C-alpha cells in the first residue's frame, strides 16, 4: 500500500511538473526550453527504471548500484532543468527527493556524489542562462537540505534497528535468566529435600536399630514399642519438614536462634541426652539462605552425634559478630572411638551430608570444619554477614 501511494505521488508530481514547465510557465529561450525538455525526459526515464526495480525486473544484486545511479541522473537532470529558470525551477523538488534518498539509503560518499552532481548541474545551468542569485544560491541549499534530512533519517533508522536488536537481546537474556532461575529453584528444592530426608531418615534409622537391638535380646518389649513409636513420630515429622522444603517459602523460615533452639530441644527429647543451646553476641537478621544453610549444618551434626556418639551430650553454640556468624556443634565421643578425624563423619548417606554442607557454605562464601579435639567431635561453620547476591540455598 505504501509503495502504491508513493508511486501515485511520483506520477502525479511528474505530470504536474510537465504542465507547469511547458504549459503554465514555459521558458522563452529555446535553449532553456530544450534543456528543460531533456531534463524532463531523463527524469521520466529514471522513474521508469525505478519502477522496474520495484517490480523486481532487475536482478537483486544490481539494485543498490542501480538506485544510486538513478538518483544521480535525477539530481543532474533536474539540476540542469531547474537552473534554466521559469516553470522548470519546480523540478528541483525531484532533485531534493533524490538527495534525501541518497542520504538515507546510500553511503556518505555516494550521497555526497549525488548531491554534489545536482548542485554542480544547477550552478552550470544557472550561470549559462543568467538566472539570479536566488536560483544560484537557493536551489543548491534545497539539495543540501535534502541530503541533511536523508542523513538524519538514516541515523534514526539505524538507531531504531539497534534499539530493536537490544530489545531482542534483552528478551533473550530475560528468557535465559528465567530458565536459570528455574534451574536454581529446582536445585534449591532438591538440596532441601536431600538435607531434610538425610536428617529425618538418619534419625529414623538410629531408632529402628535401637528397637531391633532391644527385640533381639528379648529384654523389654515395651521399651521396643516406645522406640518404634518414637520412630513413627520421627517419620511424621520428616514428612512435615519435607513439605516445608518443597514449598520452599523463605518467609516461613524462623530466626536462626529460634530454629536452632527448636532443633536442640527436639534432639534432647528424642534421644534422652543433654542438649544445650547458647547464643553469643547480638543476634540479628540473616538472609534466608544463610539461615537455612546453618540450620542444615546443625541438623546434620546432630544426626552424626546420635549415630556415632549415642548417649553423649551435645552443645550447640551460635555466635554473632560484626564480621559474620559462627555455629559450633560439640558432642562427646564414647570411650574407645577411633581418633581419626573424618572416619567419624560418615552418615546414613555414606558421608555425603557434611560434604554437601561444605558445598552449600562455599556458595555463601562460608567454611565448614569438622574434627576431633579433646575427646570431642566439633563441627564449626562460619558465614560472613554480607552474602553474595542471587545465590540460592
Short mmCIF file of C-alpha atoms in Angstrom, two decimals:
data_model
loop_
_atom_site.label_atom_id
_atom_site.label_comp_id
_atom_site.label_asym_id
_atom_site.label_seq_id
_atom_site.Cartn_x
_atom_site.Cartn_y
_atom_site.Cartn_z
CA UNK A 1 0.00 0.00 0.00
CA UNK A 2 2.76 2.45 0.89
CA UNK A 3 4.62 1.68 -2.34
CA UNK A 4 1.46 2.29 -4.34
CA UNK A 5 0.86 5.62 -2.63
CA UNK A 6 4.46 6.65 -3.30
CA UNK A 7 4.19 5.83 -6.97
CA UNK A 8 0.88 7.66 -7.32
CA UNK A 9 2.53 10.72 -5.76
CA UNK A 10 5.52 10.42 -8.13
CA UNK A 11 3.37 10.09 -11.23
CA UNK A 12 1.12 12.99 -10.24
CA UNK A 13 4.15 15.13 -9.37
CA UNK A 14 5.81 14.29 -12.68
CA UNK A 15 2.66 15.19 -14.59
CA UNK A 16 2.25 18.45 -12.68
CA UNK A 17 5.84 19.44 -13.42
CA UNK A 18 5.19 18.91 -17.13
CA UNK A 19 2.11 21.12 -17.00
CA UNK A 20 3.93 23.80 -15.01
CA UNK A 21 7.14 23.79 -17.08
CA UNK A 22 5.67 23.57 -20.57
CA UNK A 23 2.12 24.92 -20.34
CA UNK A 24 1.76 27.35 -17.47
CA UNK A 25 5.27 28.90 -17.34
CA UNK A 26 7.32 27.76 -20.36
CA UNK A 27 10.71 29.39 -20.96
CA UNK A 28 11.01 31.96 -23.74
CA UNK A 29 14.58 30.98 -24.55
CA UNK A 30 14.60 28.00 -26.98
CA UNK A 31 17.84 26.74 -25.44
CA UNK A 32 16.32 26.81 -21.97
CA UNK A 33 13.26 25.00 -23.30
CA UNK A 34 15.48 22.35 -24.86
CA UNK A 35 17.37 21.84 -21.60
CA UNK A 36 14.16 21.55 -19.64
CA UNK A 37 12.66 19.07 -22.12
CA UNK A 38 15.82 16.96 -21.94
CA UNK A 39 15.84 17.10 -18.16
CA UNK A 40 12.16 16.23 -18.01
CA UNK A 41 12.65 13.24 -20.32
CA UNK A 42 15.63 11.98 -18.31
CA UNK A 43 13.55 12.32 -15.14
CA UNK A 44 10.80 10.24 -16.76
CA UNK A 45 13.27 7.54 -17.84
CA UNK A 46 14.76 7.45 -14.33
CA UNK A 47 11.30 6.98 -12.85
CA UNK A 48 10.64 4.11 -15.27
CA UNK A 49 13.92 2.49 -14.24
CA UNK A 50 12.93 2.80 -10.59
CA UNK A 51 9.58 1.19 -11.37
CA UNK A 52 11.37 -1.76 -12.99
CA UNK A 53 13.48 -2.19 -9.87
CA UNK A 54 10.43 -2.03 -7.61
CA UNK A 55 8.75 -4.63 -9.82
CA UNK A 56 11.78 -6.92 -9.31
CA UNK A 57 12.52 -7.00 -13.05
CA UNK A 58 16.15 -6.17 -12.33
CA UNK A 59 18.40 -8.72 -10.57
CA UNK A 60 18.56 -8.01 -6.85
CA UNK A 61 22.37 -7.84 -6.82
CA UNK A 62 22.22 -4.72 -9.02
CA UNK A 63 19.54 -2.88 -7.04
CA UNK A 64 21.77 -0.75 -4.78
CA UNK A 65 24.13 0.42 -7.51
CA UNK A 66 21.29 0.98 -9.96
CA UNK A 67 19.33 3.08 -7.46
CA UNK A 68 22.39 5.20 -6.67
CA UNK A 69 22.95 5.80 -10.38
CA UNK A 70 19.27 6.65 -10.93
CA UNK A 71 19.34 9.18 -8.10
CA UNK A 72 22.41 10.78 -9.60
CA UNK A 73 20.68 11.02 -13.01
CA UNK A 74 17.62 12.59 -11.39
CA UNK A 75 19.77 15.11 -9.48
CA UNK A 76 21.70 16.12 -12.63
CA UNK A 77 18.67 16.20 -14.94
CA UNK A 78 16.52 18.23 -12.57
CA UNK A 79 19.51 20.45 -11.70
CA UNK A 80 20.01 21.50 -15.33
CA UNK A 81 16.25 21.94 -15.84
CA UNK A 82 15.74 23.93 -12.62
CA UNK A 83 18.77 26.14 -13.32
CA UNK A 84 17.23 27.23 -16.61
CA UNK A 85 14.51 29.09 -14.69
CA UNK A 86 10.82 29.62 -15.39
CA UNK A 87 8.41 26.77 -14.60
CA UNK A 88 11.21 24.20 -14.79
CA UNK A 89 12.56 25.51 -11.49
CA UNK A 90 9.97 23.36 -9.75
CA UNK A 91 11.84 20.25 -10.96
CA UNK A 92 14.22 20.84 -8.06
CA UNK A 93 11.62 19.02 -5.96
CA UNK A 94 12.67 15.72 -7.53
CA UNK A 95 16.32 16.65 -7.03
CA UNK A 96 15.56 17.29 -3.37
CA UNK A 97 13.96 13.85 -3.06
CA UNK A 98 16.91 12.20 -4.86
CA UNK A 99 19.40 13.85 -2.48
CA UNK A 100 17.28 12.87 0.52
CA UNK A 101 17.00 9.22 -0.59
CA UNK A 102 20.72 9.09 -1.31
CA UNK A 103 21.49 10.47 2.14
CA UNK A 104 19.12 7.95 3.70
CA UNK A 105 19.97 4.76 1.81
CA UNK A 106 23.44 5.21 0.28
CA UNK A 107 26.86 5.60 1.78
CA UNK A 108 28.08 9.08 2.66
CA UNK A 109 30.37 9.15 -0.36
CA UNK A 110 27.59 8.17 -2.74
CA UNK A 111 25.18 10.63 -1.12
CA UNK A 112 27.71 13.46 -1.46
CA UNK A 113 28.31 12.48 -5.09
CA UNK A 114 24.58 12.58 -5.91
CA UNK A 115 24.02 15.89 -4.13
CA UNK A 116 27.21 17.45 -5.47
CA UNK A 117 26.39 16.48 -9.06
CA UNK A 118 22.94 18.02 -8.71
CA UNK A 119 24.39 21.25 -7.26
CA UNK A 120 27.03 21.42 -10.00
CA UNK A 121 24.41 20.94 -12.71
CA UNK A 122 22.25 23.66 -11.16
CA UNK A 123 25.13 26.14 -11.00
CA UNK A 124 26.26 25.44 -14.56
CA UNK A 125 22.73 25.82 -15.93
CA UNK A 126 22.02 28.93 -13.84
CA UNK A 127 25.22 30.64 -14.94
CA UNK A 128 24.64 29.66 -18.58
CA UNK A 129 21.16 31.13 -18.69
CA UNK A 130 21.89 34.08 -16.45
CA UNK A 131 19.46 33.32 -13.65
CA UNK A 132 19.54 35.38 -10.46
CA UNK A 133 21.22 34.79 -7.15
CA UNK A 134 18.03 33.26 -5.78
CA UNK A 135 18.43 30.35 -8.19
CA UNK A 136 22.21 30.08 -7.86
CA UNK A 137 22.08 30.03 -4.05
CA UNK A 138 18.57 28.82 -3.21
CA UNK A 139 18.43 25.67 -5.33
CA UNK A 140 21.74 24.23 -4.01
CA UNK A 141 20.51 24.97 -0.48
CA UNK A 142 17.40 22.92 -1.21
CA UNK A 143 19.53 19.99 -2.40
CA UNK A 144 21.78 20.26 0.65
CA UNK A 145 18.77 20.28 2.95
CA UNK A 146 17.59 17.09 1.26
CA UNK A 147 20.96 15.50 1.97
CA UNK A 148 20.87 16.55 5.63
CA UNK A 149 17.32 15.25 6.08
CA UNK A 150 18.31 11.97 4.45
CA UNK A 151 21.32 11.52 6.72
CA UNK A 152 19.19 12.24 9.77
CA UNK A 153 16.63 9.77 8.54
CA UNK A 154 19.36 7.14 8.14
CA UNK A 155 20.62 7.85 11.66
CA UNK A 156 17.14 7.45 13.10
CA UNK A 157 16.66 4.21 11.17
CA UNK A 158 19.97 2.83 12.42
CA UNK A 159 19.08 3.85 15.96
CA UNK A 160 15.69 2.15 15.63
CA UNK A 161 17.34 -1.03 14.33
CA UNK A 162 19.85 -1.01 17.17
CA UNK A 163 17.05 -0.45 19.65
CA UNK A 164 15.14 -3.38 18.19
CA UNK A 165 18.25 -5.56 18.43
CA UNK A 166 18.81 -4.51 22.03
CA UNK A 167 15.20 -5.29 22.86
CA UNK A 168 15.52 -8.70 21.22
CA UNK A 169 18.74 -9.36 23.14
CA UNK A 170 17.08 -8.23 26.34
CA UNK A 171 14.18 -10.62 25.74
CA UNK A 172 16.65 -13.44 25.12
CA UNK A 173 18.55 -12.57 28.29
CA UNK A 174 15.33 -12.42 30.28
CA UNK A 175 14.34 -15.82 28.88
CA UNK A 176 17.73 -17.26 29.83
CA UNK A 177 17.51 -15.62 33.25
CA UNK A 178 14.07 -17.15 33.84
CA UNK A 179 15.45 -20.52 32.79
CA UNK A 180 18.46 -20.12 35.08
CA UNK A 181 16.21 -19.05 37.95
CA UNK A 182 14.04 -22.09 37.37
CA UNK A 183 17.07 -24.40 37.40
CA UNK A 184 18.36 -22.70 40.55
CA UNK A 185 14.99 -23.13 42.21
CA UNK A 186 14.89 -26.80 41.28
CA UNK A 187 18.42 -27.27 42.60
CA UNK A 188 17.50 -25.45 45.81
CA UNK A 189 14.41 -27.60 46.38
CA UNK A 190 16.37 -30.77 45.56
CA UNK A 191 19.07 -29.76 48.04
CA UNK A 192 16.49 -29.01 50.70
CA UNK A 193 14.73 -32.33 50.16
CA UNK A 194 18.05 -34.14 50.32
CA UNK A 195 19.08 -32.46 53.56
CA UNK A 196 15.71 -32.94 55.24
CA UNK A 197 15.44 -36.58 54.21
CA UNK A 198 19.05 -37.29 55.20
CA UNK A 199 18.38 -35.81 58.63
CA UNK A 200 14.99 -37.49 59.14
CA UNK A 201 15.93 -40.87 57.72
CA UNK A 202 19.23 -40.86 59.60
CA UNK A 203 17.45 -40.34 62.91
CA UNK A 204 14.78 -42.86 61.93
CA UNK A 205 17.44 -45.45 61.11
CA UNK A 206 19.03 -44.99 64.53
CA UNK A 207 15.69 -45.57 66.27
CA UNK A 208 14.98 -48.67 64.23
CA UNK A 209 18.42 -50.08 65.03
CA UNK A 210 17.78 -49.49 68.71
CA UNK A 211 14.41 -51.23 68.50
CA UNK A 212 15.94 -54.22 66.73
CA UNK A 213 18.66 -54.47 69.38
CA UNK A 214 16.06 -54.49 72.16
CA UNK A 215 13.91 -57.08 70.41
CA UNK A 216 16.90 -59.27 69.55
CA UNK A 217 17.87 -59.54 73.22
CA UNK A 218 14.23 -60.12 74.29
CA UNK A 219 14.86 -57.63 77.04
CA UNK A 220 11.99 -55.19 77.07
CA UNK A 221 9.16 -55.36 74.56
CA UNK A 222 7.55 -52.25 75.99
CA UNK A 223 10.79 -50.36 75.56
CA UNK A 224 10.94 -51.52 71.94
CA UNK A 225 7.37 -50.31 71.47
CA UNK A 226 8.33 -46.89 72.80
CA UNK A 227 11.28 -46.74 70.44
CA UNK A 228 9.11 -47.70 67.46
CA UNK A 229 6.51 -45.10 68.49
CA UNK A 230 9.28 -42.51 68.57
CA UNK A 231 10.38 -43.69 65.14
CA UNK A 232 6.83 -43.22 63.89
CA UNK A 233 6.77 -39.68 65.25
CA UNK A 234 10.09 -39.01 63.53
CA UNK A 235 8.65 -40.24 60.24
CA UNK A 236 5.69 -37.89 60.63
CA UNK A 237 8.00 -35.01 61.50
CA UNK A 238 10.15 -35.85 58.48
CA UNK A 239 7.10 -35.61 56.22
CA UNK A 240 6.27 -32.20 57.68
CA UNK A 241 9.83 -30.99 57.15
CA UNK A 242 9.80 -32.33 53.59
CA UNK A 243 6.60 -30.47 52.81
CA UNK A 244 8.18 -27.28 54.14
CA UNK A 245 11.21 -27.85 51.92
CA UNK A 246 9.06 -28.48 48.85
CA UNK A 247 7.12 -25.30 49.42
CA UNK A 248 10.47 -23.52 49.86
CA UNK A 249 8.84 -20.40 51.22
CA UNK A 250 11.53 -18.17 52.62
CA UNK A 251 9.02 -16.25 54.65
CA UNK A 252 8.35 -19.43 56.63
CA UNK A 253 11.91 -19.54 57.97
CA UNK A 254 12.12 -18.51 61.62
CA UNK A 255 15.09 -16.57 63.01
CA UNK A 256 18.16 -18.78 63.23
CA UNK A 257 18.40 -18.75 67.02
CA UNK A 258 14.77 -19.88 67.32
CA UNK A 259 15.26 -22.62 64.73
CA UNK A 260 18.39 -23.93 66.48
CA UNK A 261 16.69 -23.83 69.87
CA UNK A 262 13.83 -25.90 68.46
CA UNK A 263 16.22 -28.40 66.87
CA UNK A 264 18.21 -28.77 70.10
CA UNK A 265 15.08 -29.33 72.20
CA UNK A 266 13.83 -31.92 69.73
CA UNK A 267 17.16 -33.74 69.84
CA UNK A 268 17.23 -33.82 73.65
CA UNK A 269 13.65 -35.11 73.81
CA UNK A 270 14.19 -37.67 71.08
CA UNK A 271 17.43 -39.25 72.32
CA UNK A 272 17.10 -38.56 76.05
CA UNK A 273 20.51 -36.87 76.27
CA UNK A 274 21.53 -33.37 77.40
CA UNK A 275 21.41 -30.88 74.53
CA UNK A 276 22.09 -27.24 75.26
CA UNK A 277 21.84 -24.24 73.01
CA UNK A 278 23.74 -21.00 73.62
CA UNK A 279 23.81 -17.67 71.82
CA UNK A 280 26.72 -15.23 71.93
CA UNK A 281 26.92 -11.70 70.66
CA UNK A 282 23.98 -9.64 69.42
CA UNK A 283 21.52 -11.72 67.37
CA UNK A 284 20.49 -10.08 64.13
CA UNK A 285 18.58 -10.97 60.99
CA UNK A 286 20.32 -13.16 58.42
CA UNK A 287 19.45 -13.81 54.79
CA UNK A 288 17.13 -16.81 54.40
CA UNK A 289 19.75 -18.83 52.51
CA UNK A 290 22.29 -18.34 55.32
CA UNK A 291 19.71 -19.29 57.94
CA UNK A 292 18.78 -22.48 56.12
CA UNK A 293 22.42 -23.42 55.49
CA UNK A 294 23.42 -23.13 59.17
CA UNK A 295 20.25 -24.90 60.24
CA UNK A 296 21.07 -27.84 57.97
CA UNK A 297 24.62 -27.98 59.34
CA UNK A 298 23.26 -28.23 62.88
CA UNK A 299 20.78 -30.95 61.89
CA UNK A 300 23.44 -32.98 60.08
CA UNK A 301 25.82 -32.65 63.02
CA UNK A 302 23.16 -33.82 65.46
CA UNK A 303 22.39 -36.87 63.31
CA UNK A 304 26.09 -37.70 63.28
CA UNK A 305 26.23 -37.34 67.06
CA UNK A 306 23.26 -39.64 67.57
CA UNK A 307 24.76 -42.28 65.29
CA UNK A 308 28.43 -42.22 66.30
CA UNK A 309 28.20 -40.94 69.88
CA UNK A 310 24.93 -42.29 71.23
CA UNK A 311 24.18 -41.19 74.76
CA UNK A 312 26.68 -38.33 74.72
CA UNK A 313 25.66 -34.76 75.46
CA UNK A 314 25.56 -32.12 72.74
CA UNK A 315 26.21 -28.39 72.85
CA UNK A 316 25.11 -26.03 70.09
CA UNK A 317 26.64 -22.57 70.21
CA UNK A 318 25.73 -19.68 67.89
CA UNK A 319 27.99 -16.65 68.00
CA UNK A 320 27.19 -13.35 66.28
CA UNK A 321 29.88 -10.80 65.42
CA UNK A 322 30.16 -7.79 63.17
CA UNK A 323 32.04 -9.81 60.55
CA UNK A 324 29.91 -12.92 60.49
CA UNK A 325 28.16 -15.77 62.27
CA UNK A 326 29.77 -18.90 63.68
CA UNK A 327 27.92 -22.10 64.53
CA UNK A 328 29.69 -24.69 66.70
CA UNK A 329 28.24 -28.13 67.49
CA UNK A 330 30.14 -30.21 70.08
CA UNK A 331 29.41 -33.73 71.22
CA UNK A 332 31.35 -36.10 73.43
CA UNK A 333 32.86 -39.25 71.97
CA UNK A 334 32.44 -42.67 73.55
CA UNK A 335 35.49 -44.37 75.00
CA UNK A 336 37.34 -46.49 72.52
CA UNK A 337 36.22 -44.50 69.46
CA UNK A 338 38.72 -44.07 66.67
CA UNK A 339 40.81 -40.91 66.93
CA UNK A 340 40.99 -40.32 63.17
CA UNK A 341 39.08 -37.31 62.06
CA UNK A 342 36.95 -37.94 59.03
CA UNK A 343 36.27 -41.56 59.89
CA UNK A 344 33.62 -40.44 62.31
CA UNK A 345 31.86 -38.22 59.81
CA UNK A 346 30.17 -40.85 57.65
CA UNK A 347 26.41 -40.66 57.86
CA UNK A 348 23.46 -42.67 56.70
CA UNK A 349 24.09 -41.45 53.15
CA UNK A 350 27.71 -42.52 53.04
CA UNK A 351 29.34 -39.36 54.23
CA UNK A 352 27.73 -37.07 51.65
CA UNK A 353 25.97 -34.98 54.31
CA UNK A 354 28.89 -32.88 55.53
CA UNK A 355 30.30 -32.73 52.01
CA UNK A 356 27.00 -31.23 50.90
CA UNK A 357 27.17 -28.79 53.80
CA UNK A 358 30.63 -27.66 52.72
CA UNK A 359 29.37 -27.09 49.20
CA UNK A 360 26.36 -25.15 50.46
CA UNK A 361 28.51 -22.92 52.66
CA UNK A 362 31.05 -22.41 49.89
CA UNK A 363 28.28 -20.91 47.75
CA UNK A 364 27.77 -18.36 50.51
CA UNK A 365 31.50 -17.64 50.98
CA UNK A 366 31.45 -19.69 54.17
CA UNK A 367 33.57 -22.50 55.60
CA UNK A 368 32.97 -25.76 57.43
CA UNK A 369 35.43 -27.62 59.67
CA UNK A 370 34.88 -30.94 61.43
CA UNK A 371 37.30 -32.86 63.61
CA UNK A 372 38.18 -34.42 66.95
CA UNK A 373 39.54 -32.38 69.82
CA UNK A 374 39.92 -33.38 73.50
CA UNK A 375 37.66 -36.41 73.16
CA UNK A 376 35.00 -34.29 71.50
CA UNK A 377 33.76 -34.10 67.96
CA UNK A 378 33.48 -30.45 66.90
CA UNK A 379 31.77 -29.09 63.80
CA UNK A 380 32.29 -25.38 63.10
CA UNK A 381 30.51 -23.46 60.34
CA UNK A 382 31.20 -19.80 59.61
CA UNK A 383 29.39 -17.38 57.32
CA UNK A 384 30.02 -13.68 56.65
CA UNK A 385 27.22 -11.24 57.38
CA UNK A 386 27.19 -9.94 53.78
CA UNK A 387 26.05 -12.68 51.40
CA UNK A 388 26.70 -12.85 47.63
CA UNK A 389 23.75 -11.76 45.54
CA UNK A 390 21.45 -14.13 43.62
CA UNK A 391 22.69 -17.25 45.41
CA UNK A 392 20.04 -19.85 46.03
CA UNK A 393 20.38 -22.05 49.08
#
